[in-house]
């Protein structure tokens, strides 16, 4: 009896260990590897001192402003095209933990409350792991120093080495690159400068929310007012807009996000300024002046002519940098001549449905700008177009490349990398799992199941089944003007009866399909059905 009891106890203990053991993640060995490439400010950066000690300086919430000014502030060297940190004893590096994924996953891993505000590729990494991707085998990340040019030689060399190492680690499989935002510009530069390497190692390139023709309103206000990367209450603990402004004035990457001068916009982005003038008789006139992207450069130069920063107790000038502008213009030429190699497939996902800064206005008729050097202290007013809140849709669509598909998804610029609609599209293009019957890449629309409810019950010899299912169709087709009658849902019903061999055991089904009119790129569809079968 004691032996049997012991056996039972051992069996229970073994069972407890088994149920407490974490299940092994699903791994699909047949998947092709994926490399995730972030956008501007989307990589953790470490500062390494002369003793080799590393400290995270981007992103961090506590002490962020101080660390930025002491460790990340830099000056551009036109002889090399590289931005060099002001502190000669500090070297900025990107951590390579988790095969590069650590640097682009959660940008401040120490943050507990409000951690979602510093998520980047986190949700996508979790989702792709569910599909069977494995870190270090089929899933990798490529972080980089966002201060540098998108064609920085050091970055290009690191990316080339990364592609080769992934190719080797995956057993000779070609790579799917997924880039977000400015990461798409970096990949485009690499594709042109190292087309042989790109064609050798890359199978598909999927880019998301990339400002191919610039981000006019975003960059204009960045030059004059700075920017914030964190929204909400966390701003109180993060980097001030002015500290960020002083950093970005010396970053080639920001200049490379300026409006492409040779792109034909549907509506040209402009810089507008309400200015006060005096004639020879000292009469005051207030006029709204408008400047094209090319003309705006002179405004930037004047507005920032006396801009300075204080580092280590000494002031140094930080005007609009004409040398960086020359470098950025060459970068844009490189990108404009890029072509997708014949063996590589290119896909473009862009975000829509948000008011996005396009043109910028400073001052007003009641409070005009009297001195351009005071322009950075004015609050910007935006004229907006459709886009993702940062990049106009028109810019994101104009990749200038041969694309297998371009798909618009309603979403916000950073949030789109954790959007379930995007996950569904990626899963289809990456062939991760069974073929997705809900996505049609040729017509550029997505059909997404929204809800599914089914209930069965027996009543007086009958089995009643109730079904409700809803879908959402996302399309980029332009909406036509409709009458009031056309704005009403379309309703269609059908009744099917199967008597079978025995009438008493027959079955009858009724279904109603309701198709709502398209609104803001979405169309809602509802199906309600009931089935009644005799149980005999």
mmCIF file of C-alpha atoms in Angstrom, residues 114-401:
data_model
loop_
_atom_site.group_PDB
_atom_site.id
_atom_site.type_symbol
_atom_site.label_atom_id
_atom_site.label_comp_id
_atom_site.label_asym_id
_atom_site.label_seq_id
_atom_site.Cartn_x
_atom_site.Cartn_y
_atom_site.Cartn_z
ATOM 1 C CA UNK A 114 3.274 53.163 -19.250
ATOM 2 C CA UNK A 115 5.674 50.774 -20.965
ATOM 3 C CA UNK A 116 3.441 50.648 -24.047
ATOM 4 C CA UNK A 117 4.538 54.197 -24.943
ATOM 5 C CA UNK A 118 8.036 52.879 -25.713
ATOM 6 C CA UNK A 119 6.978 49.719 -27.547
ATOM 7 C CA UNK A 120 8.309 49.619 -31.073
ATOM 8 C CA UNK A 121 8.470 46.268 -32.867
ATOM 9 C CA UNK A 122 7.394 44.452 -29.692
ATOM 10 C CA UNK A 123 3.914 43.394 -30.824
ATOM 11 C CA UNK A 124 5.167 42.370 -34.260
ATOM 12 C CA UNK A 125 7.924 40.236 -32.744
ATOM 13 C CA UNK A 126 5.391 38.522 -30.458
ATOM 14 C CA UNK A 127 3.011 37.936 -33.364
ATOM 15 C CA UNK A 128 5.681 36.576 -35.698
ATOM 16 C CA UNK A 129 6.898 34.234 -32.975
ATOM 17 C CA UNK A 130 3.375 32.795 -32.879
ATOM 18 C CA UNK A 131 3.628 32.171 -36.633
ATOM 19 C CA UNK A 132 6.710 30.024 -36.099
ATOM 20 C CA UNK A 133 9.576 32.501 -36.499
ATOM 21 C CA UNK A 134 12.524 31.910 -34.149
ATOM 22 C CA UNK A 135 14.955 34.522 -32.858
ATOM 23 C CA UNK A 136 18.430 33.928 -34.224
ATOM 24 C CA UNK A 137 17.214 31.450 -36.846
ATOM 25 C CA UNK A 138 14.495 33.184 -38.817
ATOM 26 C CA UNK A 139 13.919 36.486 -36.951
ATOM 27 C CA UNK A 140 16.476 39.283 -36.599
ATOM 28 C CA UNK A 141 16.678 43.039 -36.011
ATOM 29 C CA UNK A 142 18.913 45.788 -37.358
ATOM 30 C CA UNK A 143 19.251 48.847 -35.129
ATOM 31 C CA UNK A 144 21.367 51.834 -36.140
ATOM 32 C CA UNK A 145 22.449 55.285 -34.981
ATOM 33 C CA UNK A 146 19.552 57.450 -36.215
ATOM 34 C CA UNK A 147 21.689 60.611 -36.070
ATOM 35 C CA UNK A 148 23.656 59.494 -39.103
ATOM 36 C CA UNK A 149 22.875 59.767 -42.806
ATOM 37 C CA UNK A 150 20.849 57.006 -44.429
ATOM 38 C CA UNK A 151 23.906 56.295 -46.572
ATOM 39 C CA UNK A 152 26.452 56.434 -43.762
ATOM 40 C CA UNK A 153 29.280 54.090 -44.811
ATOM 41 C CA UNK A 154 29.533 52.510 -41.373
ATOM 42 C CA UNK A 155 25.788 51.722 -41.370
ATOM 43 C CA UNK A 156 25.957 50.332 -44.912
ATOM 44 C CA UNK A 157 28.839 48.038 -43.935
ATOM 45 C CA UNK A 158 26.987 46.812 -40.837
ATOM 46 C CA UNK A 159 23.871 46.067 -42.874
ATOM 47 C CA UNK A 160 25.877 44.127 -45.459
ATOM 48 C CA UNK A 161 27.480 42.052 -42.705
ATOM 49 C CA UNK A 162 24.067 41.522 -41.089
ATOM 50 C CA UNK A 163 22.530 40.172 -44.291
ATOM 51 C CA UNK A 164 25.436 37.782 -44.796
ATOM 52 C CA UNK A 165 25.232 36.499 -41.204
ATOM 53 C CA UNK A 166 21.446 35.941 -41.462
ATOM 54 C CA UNK A 167 21.893 34.096 -44.738
ATOM 55 C CA UNK A 168 24.414 31.819 -43.062
ATOM 56 C CA UNK A 169 22.419 31.336 -39.830
ATOM 57 C CA UNK A 170 19.287 30.331 -41.755
ATOM 58 C CA UNK A 171 21.075 27.739 -43.858
ATOM 59 C CA UNK A 172 21.353 29.734 -47.059
ATOM 60 C CA UNK A 173 17.791 31.070 -47.242
ATOM 61 C CA UNK A 174 17.135 34.480 -48.766
ATOM 62 C CA UNK A 175 15.828 37.201 -46.449
ATOM 63 C CA UNK A 176 12.586 39.147 -46.104
ATOM 64 C CA UNK A 177 13.340 42.729 -45.039
ATOM 65 C CA UNK A 178 10.559 44.604 -43.230
ATOM 66 C CA UNK A 179 11.404 48.283 -42.777
ATOM 67 C CA UNK A 180 9.448 51.038 -41.068
ATOM 68 C CA UNK A 181 9.477 54.789 -41.713
ATOM 69 C CA UNK A 182 12.985 56.172 -42.328
ATOM 70 C CA UNK A 183 14.273 52.594 -42.274
ATOM 71 C CA UNK A 184 12.792 52.320 -45.755
ATOM 72 C CA UNK A 185 15.050 55.159 -46.954
ATOM 73 C CA UNK A 186 18.064 53.425 -45.446
ATOM 74 C CA UNK A 187 17.180 50.167 -47.238
ATOM 75 C CA UNK A 188 16.598 52.042 -50.504
ATOM 76 C CA UNK A 189 20.050 53.661 -50.253
ATOM 77 C CA UNK A 190 21.627 50.275 -49.550
ATOM 78 C CA UNK A 191 19.754 48.680 -52.451
ATOM 79 C CA UNK A 192 21.266 51.225 -54.849
ATOM 80 C CA UNK A 193 24.777 51.407 -53.394
ATOM 81 C CA UNK A 194 25.122 47.639 -52.891
ATOM 82 C CA UNK A 195 22.712 46.155 -55.429
ATOM 83 C CA UNK A 196 24.841 43.004 -55.841
ATOM 84 C CA UNK A 197 24.666 42.197 -52.104
ATOM 85 C CA UNK A 198 20.975 43.096 -51.976
ATOM 86 C CA UNK A 199 20.117 40.765 -54.846
ATOM 87 C CA UNK A 200 22.274 37.965 -53.438
ATOM 88 C CA UNK A 201 20.677 37.889 -49.998
ATOM 89 C CA UNK A 202 17.194 39.481 -50.227
ATOM 90 C CA UNK A 203 14.009 37.735 -51.361
ATOM 91 C CA UNK A 204 11.316 40.310 -50.469
ATOM 92 C CA UNK A 205 11.411 43.879 -49.215
ATOM 93 C CA UNK A 206 8.286 45.109 -47.409
ATOM 94 C CA UNK A 207 8.289 48.722 -46.317
ATOM 95 C CA UNK A 208 5.780 50.371 -43.985
ATOM 96 C CA UNK A 209 4.951 54.108 -43.704
ATOM 97 C CA UNK A 210 8.112 55.277 -45.472
ATOM 98 C CA UNK A 211 8.419 59.008 -46.340
ATOM 99 C CA UNK A 212 9.775 58.400 -49.847
ATOM 100 C CA UNK A 213 9.197 62.027 -50.873
ATOM 101 C CA UNK A 214 9.723 63.553 -47.460
ATOM 102 C CA UNK A 215 7.569 64.596 -44.531
ATOM 103 C CA UNK A 216 7.095 68.344 -45.224
ATOM 104 C CA UNK A 217 5.135 69.573 -42.220
ATOM 105 C CA UNK A 218 6.935 67.290 -39.782
ATOM 106 C CA UNK A 219 10.415 68.391 -40.874
ATOM 107 C CA UNK A 220 9.598 72.101 -41.156
ATOM 108 C CA UNK A 221 8.356 72.244 -37.560
ATOM 109 C CA UNK A 222 11.295 70.070 -36.451
ATOM 110 C CA UNK A 223 13.820 72.568 -37.827
ATOM 111 C CA UNK A 224 12.055 75.507 -36.206
ATOM 112 C CA UNK A 225 10.526 74.038 -33.037
ATOM 113 C CA UNK A 226 12.023 70.617 -32.339
ATOM 114 C CA UNK A 227 10.015 67.410 -31.826
ATOM 115 C CA UNK A 228 8.736 65.021 -29.179
ATOM 116 C CA UNK A 229 9.009 61.249 -29.514
ATOM 117 C CA UNK A 230 6.923 60.419 -26.456
ATOM 118 C CA UNK A 231 3.336 61.588 -25.991
ATOM 119 C CA UNK A 232 1.306 61.985 -22.811
ATOM 120 C CA UNK A 233 2.472 62.357 -19.215
ATOM 121 C CA UNK A 234 5.790 60.641 -19.970
ATOM 122 C CA UNK A 235 6.914 63.864 -21.721
ATOM 123 C CA UNK A 236 7.502 65.351 -18.266
ATOM 124 C CA UNK A 237 10.305 62.848 -17.672
ATOM 125 C CA UNK A 238 11.647 62.639 -21.223
ATOM 126 C CA UNK A 239 13.679 64.912 -23.484
ATOM 127 C CA UNK A 240 12.584 68.525 -23.989
ATOM 128 C CA UNK A 241 11.672 69.574 -27.522
ATOM 129 C CA UNK A 242 14.442 72.168 -27.456
ATOM 130 C CA UNK A 243 17.166 69.693 -26.475
ATOM 131 C CA UNK A 244 15.932 67.406 -29.254
ATOM 132 C CA UNK A 245 15.936 70.355 -31.643
ATOM 133 C CA UNK A 246 19.597 71.089 -30.921
ATOM 134 C CA UNK A 247 20.497 67.466 -31.602
ATOM 135 C CA UNK A 248 18.589 67.168 -34.880
ATOM 136 C CA UNK A 249 19.983 70.390 -36.386
ATOM 137 C CA UNK A 250 23.247 68.445 -36.863
ATOM 138 C CA UNK A 251 21.668 65.147 -38.042
ATOM 139 C CA UNK A 252 21.821 64.370 -41.790
ATOM 140 C CA UNK A 253 18.912 61.948 -41.384
ATOM 141 C CA UNK A 254 16.504 64.846 -40.678
ATOM 142 C CA UNK A 255 17.686 66.808 -43.734
ATOM 143 C CA UNK A 256 17.116 63.669 -45.813
ATOM 144 C CA UNK A 257 13.454 63.749 -44.717
ATOM 145 C CA UNK A 258 12.933 67.193 -46.273
ATOM 146 C CA UNK A 259 10.562 67.596 -49.197
ATOM 147 C CA UNK A 260 11.957 66.207 -52.449
ATOM 148 C CA UNK A 261 12.329 69.309 -54.649
ATOM 149 C CA UNK A 262 11.544 67.513 -57.930
ATOM 150 C CA UNK A 263 8.405 65.682 -56.761
ATOM 151 C CA UNK A 264 5.102 66.881 -58.225
ATOM 152 C CA UNK A 265 2.723 67.103 -55.281
ATOM 153 C CA UNK A 266 -1.024 67.272 -55.818
ATOM 154 C CA UNK A 267 -0.839 70.322 -53.545
ATOM 155 C CA UNK A 268 2.609 71.784 -53.028
ATOM 156 C CA UNK A 269 3.667 72.010 -49.368
ATOM 157 C CA UNK A 270 4.501 75.552 -48.315
ATOM 158 C CA UNK A 271 5.761 77.522 -45.349
ATOM 159 C CA UNK A 272 3.420 80.424 -44.573
ATOM 160 C CA UNK A 273 4.281 83.359 -42.334
ATOM 161 C CA UNK A 274 2.161 86.278 -41.255
ATOM 162 C CA UNK A 275 4.663 89.173 -41.357
ATOM 163 C CA UNK A 276 4.508 92.816 -40.480
ATOM 164 C CA UNK A 277 6.095 95.309 -42.894
ATOM 165 C CA UNK A 278 6.493 99.066 -42.820
ATOM 166 C CA UNK A 279 6.543 101.318 -45.858
ATOM 167 C CA UNK A 280 8.560 104.507 -46.259
ATOM 168 C CA UNK A 281 5.930 106.453 -44.316
ATOM 169 C CA UNK A 282 6.124 103.959 -41.433
ATOM 170 C CA UNK A 283 2.677 102.615 -42.215
ATOM 171 C CA UNK A 284 2.245 99.035 -41.035
ATOM 172 C CA UNK A 285 1.066 96.271 -43.351
ATOM 173 C CA UNK A 286 0.433 92.677 -42.331
ATOM 174 C CA UNK A 287 0.743 90.130 -45.125
ATOM 175 C CA UNK A 288 0.562 86.348 -45.355
ATOM 176 C CA UNK A 289 3.698 85.263 -47.221
ATOM 177 C CA UNK A 290 4.083 81.836 -48.767
ATOM 178 C CA UNK A 291 7.373 80.007 -49.440
ATOM 179 C CA UNK A 292 7.988 76.890 -51.507
ATOM 180 C CA UNK A 293 10.241 74.116 -50.123
ATOM 181 C CA UNK A 294 13.224 75.624 -51.959
ATOM 182 C CA UNK A 295 12.424 79.145 -50.744
ATOM 183 C CA UNK A 296 11.909 77.891 -47.187
ATOM 184 C CA UNK A 297 15.618 77.111 -46.867
ATOM 185 C CA UNK A 298 16.451 80.814 -46.710
ATOM 186 C CA UNK A 299 13.828 81.198 -43.957
ATOM 187 C CA UNK A 300 15.380 78.334 -41.967
ATOM 188 C CA UNK A 301 18.815 79.914 -42.358
ATOM 189 C CA UNK A 302 17.623 83.313 -41.118
ATOM 190 C CA UNK A 303 15.498 81.921 -38.296
ATOM 191 C CA UNK A 304 18.382 79.782 -36.956
ATOM 192 C CA UNK A 305 21.230 82.212 -37.678
ATOM 193 C CA UNK A 306 21.712 82.979 -33.976
ATOM 194 C CA UNK A 307 20.809 79.524 -32.647
ATOM 195 C CA UNK A 308 23.325 78.272 -30.065
ATOM 196 C CA UNK A 309 23.727 75.452 -27.578
ATOM 197 C CA UNK A 310 25.748 75.245 -24.383
ATOM 198 C CA UNK A 311 27.986 72.238 -23.915
ATOM 199 C CA UNK A 312 30.382 71.766 -21.028
ATOM 200 C CA UNK A 313 29.973 75.420 -20.026
ATOM 201 C CA UNK A 314 30.685 76.898 -23.454
ATOM 202 C CA UNK A 315 28.287 78.195 -26.128
ATOM 203 C CA UNK A 316 28.682 76.995 -29.701
ATOM 204 C CA UNK A 317 26.698 77.996 -32.820
ATOM 205 C CA UNK A 318 24.026 75.696 -34.253
ATOM 206 C CA UNK A 319 22.655 77.386 -37.374
ATOM 207 C CA UNK A 320 20.835 75.649 -40.209
ATOM 208 C CA UNK A 321 23.632 73.519 -41.685
ATOM 209 C CA UNK A 322 24.129 74.137 -45.415
ATOM 210 C CA UNK A 323 26.849 71.451 -45.602
ATOM 211 C CA UNK A 324 24.387 68.832 -44.348
ATOM 212 C CA UNK A 325 21.830 70.054 -46.896
ATOM 213 C CA UNK A 326 24.349 69.435 -49.701
ATOM 214 C CA UNK A 327 24.973 65.945 -48.351
ATOM 215 C CA UNK A 328 21.219 65.258 -48.112
ATOM 216 C CA UNK A 329 20.662 66.383 -51.697
ATOM 217 C CA UNK A 330 23.221 63.803 -52.847
ATOM 218 C CA UNK A 331 21.473 61.161 -50.756
ATOM 219 C CA UNK A 332 18.164 61.958 -52.461
ATOM 220 C CA UNK A 333 19.825 61.584 -55.873
ATOM 221 C CA UNK A 334 21.045 58.136 -54.850
ATOM 222 C CA UNK A 335 17.572 57.114 -53.721
ATOM 223 C CA UNK A 336 15.887 58.497 -56.843
ATOM 224 C CA UNK A 337 18.008 56.249 -59.093
ATOM 225 C CA UNK A 338 17.463 53.069 -57.063
ATOM 226 C CA UNK A 339 15.780 50.099 -58.734
ATOM 227 C CA UNK A 340 14.547 46.814 -57.322
ATOM 228 C CA UNK A 341 16.717 43.920 -58.585
ATOM 229 C CA UNK A 342 14.844 41.485 -60.885
ATOM 230 C CA UNK A 343 14.897 38.606 -58.378
ATOM 231 C CA UNK A 344 13.536 40.701 -55.470
ATOM 232 C CA UNK A 345 9.872 41.485 -54.809
ATOM 233 C CA UNK A 346 8.939 44.857 -53.301
ATOM 234 C CA UNK A 347 5.771 45.641 -51.307
ATOM 235 C CA UNK A 348 4.603 48.961 -49.856
ATOM 236 C CA UNK A 349 2.195 49.428 -46.927
ATOM 237 C CA UNK A 350 1.220 53.013 -46.216
ATOM 238 C CA UNK A 351 -1.059 54.435 -43.523
ATOM 239 C CA UNK A 352 -4.146 56.592 -44.056
ATOM 240 C CA UNK A 353 -7.104 58.289 -42.390
ATOM 241 C CA UNK A 354 -5.240 60.720 -40.114
ATOM 242 C CA UNK A 355 -4.782 64.467 -40.529
ATOM 243 C CA UNK A 356 -1.103 64.843 -41.422
ATOM 244 C CA UNK A 357 0.939 68.082 -41.403
ATOM 245 C CA UNK A 358 1.685 69.183 -44.952
ATOM 246 C CA UNK A 359 2.071 72.955 -44.927
ATOM 247 C CA UNK A 360 3.010 75.010 -41.877
ATOM 248 C CA UNK A 361 1.903 78.514 -40.874
ATOM 249 C CA UNK A 362 3.430 80.788 -38.237
ATOM 250 C CA UNK A 363 1.917 83.897 -36.708
ATOM 251 C CA UNK A 364 -1.505 85.371 -37.408
ATOM 252 C CA UNK A 365 -3.079 88.607 -38.591
ATOM 253 C CA UNK A 366 -3.436 89.626 -34.934
ATOM 254 C CA UNK A 367 0.055 88.442 -33.878
ATOM 255 C CA UNK A 368 2.375 88.627 -36.902
ATOM 256 C CA UNK A 369 6.040 87.648 -37.009
ATOM 257 C CA UNK A 370 8.195 90.770 -36.802
ATOM 258 C CA UNK A 371 11.588 89.065 -36.539
ATOM 259 C CA UNK A 372 12.396 85.753 -38.276
ATOM 260 C CA UNK A 373 14.873 84.876 -35.526
ATOM 261 C CA UNK A 374 11.919 84.708 -33.142
ATOM 262 C CA UNK A 375 10.165 82.198 -35.400
ATOM 263 C CA UNK A 376 11.257 79.178 -33.296
ATOM 264 C CA UNK A 377 9.243 80.598 -30.392
ATOM 265 C CA UNK A 378 5.991 80.706 -32.382
ATOM 266 C CA UNK A 379 3.585 77.786 -32.293
ATOM 267 C CA UNK A 380 3.082 76.093 -35.643
ATOM 268 C CA UNK A 381 -0.355 75.822 -37.255
ATOM 269 C CA UNK A 382 -0.734 73.019 -39.778
ATOM 270 C CA UNK A 383 -2.569 72.586 -43.039
ATOM 271 C CA UNK A 384 -3.150 68.853 -43.175
ATOM 272 C CA UNK A 385 -3.660 66.144 -45.780
ATOM 273 C CA UNK A 386 -4.461 62.445 -45.557
ATOM 274 C CA UNK A 387 -1.724 60.286 -44.083
ATOM 275 C CA UNK A 388 -0.576 58.711 -40.827
ATOM 276 C CA UNK A 389 -0.148 61.850 -38.750
ATOM 277 C CA UNK A 390 3.528 62.161 -39.728
ATOM 278 C CA UNK A 391 3.972 61.071 -43.353
ATOM 279 C CA UNK A 392 1.495 62.227 -46.034
ATOM 280 C CA UNK A 393 -0.083 59.300 -47.874
ATOM 281 C CA UNK A 394 1.061 60.834 -51.156
ATOM 282 C CA UNK A 395 4.700 60.663 -50.053
ATOM 283 C CA UNK A 396 4.467 57.122 -48.667
ATOM 284 C CA UNK A 397 2.894 55.792 -51.888
ATOM 285 C CA UNK A 398 5.432 57.453 -54.213
ATOM 286 C CA UNK A 399 8.249 54.919 -53.820
ATOM 287 C CA UNK A 400 9.323 55.184 -57.477
ATOM 288 C CA UNK A 401 9.881 51.435 -57.594
#
